[in-house]
Amino acid sequence: MWEKELLWKCNTISTFDTSKTVVSKLNGLVSPFSIYLDGEIGGGKTTVCKSIGKFYGFSKIISSSFSKVSYHQNSNKKDLIHCDFYNVVNQSEFFYNEVFDNITSCCIFLSEWSSFIYELKMQQFYMKIITTGDFNRNISFYMLHSTQ
């Protein structure tokens, strides 16, 4: 079980505003960390992942919907793993067979559409993105605490 502690909430009015706001609010995060992004199709999850990646020096993040997972390394030898579980039937099996062994002590793990929060030795966060208009978003960001 996981308990969520709300760290911040914000409303954004455009894709640009969403990207800049999220990056400014996450500015103090130091890897390793994971962020589980939750929201509807087209809600901005991948846009947020791209913005986070770009901020940390990963410039080629694309939607993983068809490949399910993409691995990136920046010039500082830090790793970013971007998972999109939208089309994955057995998410837990896929995670432990394809992703888990690639998570390092200096890794950023970004996960879209995950049905599970995995036990990882890093700070873990949950971001809820709610579309409130064409490009308007209501974003809530939580720290996750294991209750086990």
PDB file of C-alpha atoms in Angstrom:
ATOM      1  CA  MET A   1       0.000   0.000   0.000  1.00  0.00           C
ATOM      2  CA  TRP A   2       1.027   3.552  -0.681  1.00  0.00           C
ATOM      3  CA  GLU A   3       0.085   6.760   1.055  1.00  0.00           C
ATOM      4  CA  LYS A   4       0.125   9.992  -0.953  1.00  0.00           C
ATOM      5  CA  GLU A   5       1.309  13.282   0.546  1.00  0.00           C
ATOM      6  CA  LEU A   6       0.280  16.300  -1.528  1.00  0.00           C
ATOM      7  CA  LEU A   7       3.329  18.487  -2.241  1.00  0.00           C
ATOM      8  CA  TRP A   8       1.777  20.968  -4.670  1.00  0.00           C
ATOM      9  CA  LYS A   9      -1.116  21.712  -7.012  1.00  0.00           C
ATOM     10  CA  CYS A  10      -1.314  24.069  -9.957  1.00  0.00           C
ATOM     11  CA  ASN A  11      -3.465  25.029 -12.920  1.00  0.00           C
ATOM     12  CA  THR A  12      -1.934  25.632 -16.338  1.00  0.00           C
ATOM     13  CA  ILE A  13      -3.407  27.271 -19.427  1.00  0.00           C
ATOM     14  CA  SER A  14      -1.278  25.945 -22.314  1.00  0.00           C
ATOM     15  CA  THR A  15       1.155  23.172 -23.241  1.00  0.00           C
ATOM     16  CA  PHE A  16       4.022  25.648 -22.846  1.00  0.00           C
ATOM     17  CA  ASP A  17       2.706  26.737 -19.445  1.00  0.00           C
ATOM     18  CA  THR A  18       2.345  23.099 -18.349  1.00  0.00           C
ATOM     19  CA  SER A  19       5.932  22.279 -19.352  1.00  0.00           C
ATOM     20  CA  LYS A  20       7.480  25.360 -17.736  1.00  0.00           C
ATOM     21  CA  THR A  21       5.411  25.106 -14.543  1.00  0.00           C
ATOM     22  CA  VAL A  22       6.182  21.428 -13.958  1.00  0.00           C
ATOM     23  CA  VAL A  23       9.905  21.899 -14.586  1.00  0.00           C
ATOM     24  CA  SER A  24      10.071  24.888 -12.237  1.00  0.00           C
ATOM     25  CA  LYS A  25       8.290  22.967  -9.484  1.00  0.00           C
ATOM     26  CA  LEU A  26      10.509  19.876  -9.899  1.00  0.00           C
ATOM     27  CA  ASN A  27      13.709  21.934 -10.050  1.00  0.00           C
ATOM     28  CA  GLY A  28      14.994  20.660  -6.683  1.00  0.00           C
ATOM     29  CA  LEU A  29      14.613  16.932  -7.375  1.00  0.00           C
ATOM     30  CA  VAL A  30      17.883  15.029  -7.466  1.00  0.00           C
ATOM     31  CA  SER A  31      18.089  11.579  -9.032  1.00  0.00           C
ATOM     32  CA  PRO A  32      17.342   8.852  -8.344  1.00  0.00           C
ATOM     33  CA  PHE A  33      13.584   9.350  -8.353  1.00  0.00           C
ATOM     34  CA  SER A  34      10.471   7.999 -10.019  1.00  0.00           C
ATOM     35  CA  ILE A  35       7.309   9.758 -11.120  1.00  0.00           C
ATOM     36  CA  TYR A  36       4.120   7.870 -11.935  1.00  0.00           C
ATOM     37  CA  LEU A  37       1.963  10.021 -14.237  1.00  0.00           C
ATOM     38  CA  ASP A  38      -1.798   9.523 -14.321  1.00  0.00           C
ATOM     39  CA  GLY A  39      -4.265  11.195 -16.658  1.00  0.00           C
ATOM     40  CA  GLU A  40      -6.544  10.650 -19.611  1.00  0.00           C
ATOM     41  CA  ILE A  41      -5.429  10.067 -23.204  1.00  0.00           C
ATOM     42  CA  GLY A  42      -4.018  13.315 -24.568  1.00  0.00           C
ATOM     43  CA  GLY A  43      -3.875  14.808 -21.085  1.00  0.00           C
ATOM     44  CA  GLY A  44      -0.221  15.837 -21.272  1.00  0.00           C
ATOM     45  CA  LYS A  45       1.630  12.947 -19.603  1.00  0.00           C
ATOM     46  CA  THR A  46       4.139  12.508 -22.423  1.00  0.00           C
ATOM     47  CA  THR A  47       4.556  16.287 -22.749  1.00  0.00           C
ATOM     48  CA  VAL A  48       5.449  16.414 -19.046  1.00  0.00           C
ATOM     49  CA  CYS A  49       7.885  13.486 -19.463  1.00  0.00           C
ATOM     50  CA  LYS A  50       9.582  15.241 -22.389  1.00  0.00           C
ATOM     51  CA  SER A  51       9.863  18.460 -20.354  1.00  0.00           C
ATOM     52  CA  ILE A  52      11.351  16.663 -17.356  1.00  0.00           C
ATOM     53  CA  GLY A  53      13.759  14.791 -19.608  1.00  0.00           C
ATOM     54  CA  LYS A  54      14.872  17.943 -21.386  1.00  0.00           C
ATOM     55  CA  PHE A  55      15.447  19.721 -18.060  1.00  0.00           C
ATOM     56  CA  TYR A  56      17.728  16.881 -16.900  1.00  0.00           C
ATOM     57  CA  GLY A  57      19.636  16.759 -20.207  1.00  0.00           C
ATOM     58  CA  PHE A  58      17.722  14.088 -22.126  1.00  0.00           C
ATOM     59  CA  SER A  59      16.632  15.640 -25.410  1.00  0.00           C
ATOM     60  CA  LYS A  60      15.242  12.742 -27.429  1.00  0.00           C
ATOM     61  CA  ILE A  61      12.301  11.505 -25.387  1.00  0.00           C
ATOM     62  CA  ILE A  62       9.393  10.444 -27.552  1.00  0.00           C
ATOM     63  CA  SER A  63       6.138   8.702 -26.795  1.00  0.00           C
ATOM     64  CA  SER A  64       6.780   5.092 -25.819  1.00  0.00           C
ATOM     65  CA  SER A  65       3.241   3.931 -26.602  1.00  0.00           C
ATOM     66  CA  PHE A  66       4.384   1.552 -29.300  1.00  0.00           C
ATOM     67  CA  SER A  67       7.754   0.539 -27.868  1.00  0.00           C
ATOM     68  CA  LYS A  68       6.508   0.493 -24.239  1.00  0.00           C
ATOM     69  CA  VAL A  69       9.859   1.544 -22.791  1.00  0.00           C
ATOM     70  CA  SER A  70      12.724   3.774 -23.865  1.00  0.00           C
ATOM     71  CA  TYR A  71      16.156   4.128 -22.274  1.00  0.00           C
ATOM     72  CA  HIS A  72      18.232   7.298 -22.367  1.00  0.00           C
ATOM     73  CA  GLN A  73      21.615   8.404 -21.037  1.00  0.00           C
ATOM     74  CA  ASN A  74      22.771  12.018 -20.844  1.00  0.00           C
ATOM     75  CA  SER A  75      26.274  13.488 -20.991  1.00  0.00           C
ATOM     76  CA  ASN A  76      26.608  13.172 -17.188  1.00  0.00           C
ATOM     77  CA  LYS A  77      26.082   9.387 -17.430  1.00  0.00           C
ATOM     78  CA  LYS A  78      22.698   9.614 -15.757  1.00  0.00           C
ATOM     79  CA  ASP A  79      19.943   7.331 -16.967  1.00  0.00           C
ATOM     80  CA  LEU A  80      16.311   8.034 -17.715  1.00  0.00           C
ATOM     81  CA  ILE A  81      13.778   5.260 -18.268  1.00  0.00           C
ATOM     82  CA  HIS A  82      10.433   6.245 -19.770  1.00  0.00           C
ATOM     83  CA  CYS A  83       7.702   3.587 -19.653  1.00  0.00           C
ATOM     84  CA  ASP A  84       4.283   3.810 -21.246  1.00  0.00           C
ATOM     85  CA  PHE A  85       2.177   0.934 -19.934  1.00  0.00           C
ATOM     86  CA  TYR A  86      -0.928   1.868 -21.983  1.00  0.00           C
ATOM     87  CA  ASN A  87      -0.826  -1.250 -24.194  1.00  0.00           C
ATOM     88  CA  VAL A  88       0.876  -3.605 -21.707  1.00  0.00           C
ATOM     89  CA  VAL A  89      -1.356  -6.466 -20.547  1.00  0.00           C
ATOM     90  CA  ASN A  90       0.783  -7.846 -17.700  1.00  0.00           C
ATOM     91  CA  GLN A  91       2.475  -4.697 -16.404  1.00  0.00           C
ATOM     92  CA  SER A  92       4.178  -6.226 -13.389  1.00  0.00           C
ATOM     93  CA  GLU A  93       5.721  -9.052 -15.421  1.00  0.00           C
ATOM     94  CA  PHE A  94       6.878  -6.600 -18.099  1.00  0.00           C
ATOM     95  CA  PHE A  95       8.383  -4.265 -15.481  1.00  0.00           C
ATOM     96  CA  TYR A  96      10.371  -6.982 -13.717  1.00  0.00           C
ATOM     97  CA  ASN A  97      11.496  -8.689 -16.956  1.00  0.00           C
ATOM     98  CA  GLU A  98      12.303  -5.617 -19.059  1.00  0.00           C
ATOM     99  CA  VAL A  99      12.834  -2.593 -16.799  1.00  0.00           C
ATOM    100  CA  PHE A 100      13.775  -3.360 -13.192  1.00  0.00           C
ATOM    101  CA  ASP A 101      17.376  -4.484 -13.828  1.00  0.00           C
ATOM    102  CA  ASN A 102      18.067  -1.249 -15.736  1.00  0.00           C
ATOM    103  CA  ILE A 103      17.153   1.027 -12.834  1.00  0.00           C
ATOM    104  CA  THR A 104      20.360   2.449 -11.363  1.00  0.00           C
ATOM    105  CA  SER A 105      21.284   4.595  -8.374  1.00  0.00           C
ATOM    106  CA  CYS A 106      21.338   7.701 -10.599  1.00  0.00           C
ATOM    107  CA  CYS A 107      18.218   6.923 -12.592  1.00  0.00           C
ATOM    108  CA  ILE A 108      15.075   8.877 -13.329  1.00  0.00           C
ATOM    109  CA  PHE A 109      12.102   6.572 -13.888  1.00  0.00           C
ATOM    110  CA  LEU A 110       9.029   8.109 -15.561  1.00  0.00           C
ATOM    111  CA  SER A 111       5.973   5.895 -15.867  1.00  0.00           C
ATOM    112  CA  GLU A 112       2.719   6.525 -17.720  1.00  0.00           C
ATOM    113  CA  TRP A 113      -0.422   4.387 -17.309  1.00  0.00           C
ATOM    114  CA  SER A 114       1.060   2.191 -14.572  1.00  0.00           C
ATOM    115  CA  SER A 115      -1.420   0.144 -12.572  1.00  0.00           C
ATOM    116  CA  PHE A 116       1.237  -0.493  -9.930  1.00  0.00           C
ATOM    117  CA  ILE A 117       3.645   1.454  -7.750  1.00  0.00           C
ATOM    118  CA  TYR A 118       6.822  -0.592  -7.535  1.00  0.00           C
ATOM    119  CA  GLU A 119       9.111  -0.929  -4.513  1.00  0.00           C
ATOM    120  CA  LEU A 120      12.157   1.021  -5.677  1.00  0.00           C
ATOM    121  CA  LYS A 121      15.068   2.336  -3.624  1.00  0.00           C
ATOM    122  CA  MET A 122      14.476   5.961  -4.564  1.00  0.00           C
ATOM    123  CA  GLN A 123      12.117   8.812  -3.874  1.00  0.00           C
ATOM    124  CA  GLN A 124       8.790   8.087  -5.496  1.00  0.00           C
ATOM    125  CA  PHE A 125       6.159  10.547  -6.671  1.00  0.00           C
ATOM    126  CA  TYR A 126       2.721  10.482  -8.264  1.00  0.00           C
ATOM    127  CA  MET A 127       1.420  13.170 -10.635  1.00  0.00           C
ATOM    128  CA  LYS A 128      -2.276  13.450 -11.468  1.00  0.00           C
ATOM    129  CA  ILE A 129      -3.083  15.501 -14.573  1.00  0.00           C
ATOM    130  CA  ILE A 130      -6.713  16.492 -15.178  1.00  0.00           C
ATOM    131  CA  THR A 131      -7.719  18.204 -18.412  1.00  0.00           C
ATOM    132  CA  THR A 132     -10.037  21.144 -17.689  1.00  0.00           C
ATOM    133  CA  GLY A 133     -10.190  22.645 -21.189  1.00  0.00           C
ATOM    134  CA  ASP A 134      -8.450  22.394 -24.561  1.00  0.00           C
ATOM    135  CA  PHE A 135      -4.977  22.957 -23.126  1.00  0.00           C
ATOM    136  CA  ASN A 136      -5.848  23.739 -19.504  1.00  0.00           C
ATOM    137  CA  ARG A 137      -4.574  21.320 -16.873  1.00  0.00           C
ATOM    138  CA  ASN A 138      -5.081  20.819 -13.165  1.00  0.00           C
ATOM    139  CA  ILE A 139      -1.917  19.129 -11.876  1.00  0.00           C
ATOM    140  CA  SER A 140      -1.414  17.590  -8.432  1.00  0.00           C
ATOM    141  CA  PHE A 141       1.967  16.253  -7.311  1.00  0.00           C
ATOM    142  CA  TYR A 142       2.363  13.829  -4.417  1.00  0.00           C
ATOM    143  CA  MET A 143       5.217  12.134  -2.590  1.00  0.00           C
ATOM    144  CA  LEU A 144       4.553   8.423  -2.106  1.00  0.00           C
ATOM    145  CA  HIS A 145       5.175   6.686   1.207  1.00  0.00           C
ATOM    146  CA  SER A 146       5.050   2.928   1.601  1.00  0.00           C
ATOM    147  CA  THR A 147       2.722   1.841   4.407  1.00  0.00           C
ATOM    148  CA  GLN A 148       4.222  -1.652   4.623  1.00  0.00           C
TER     149      GLN A 148
END
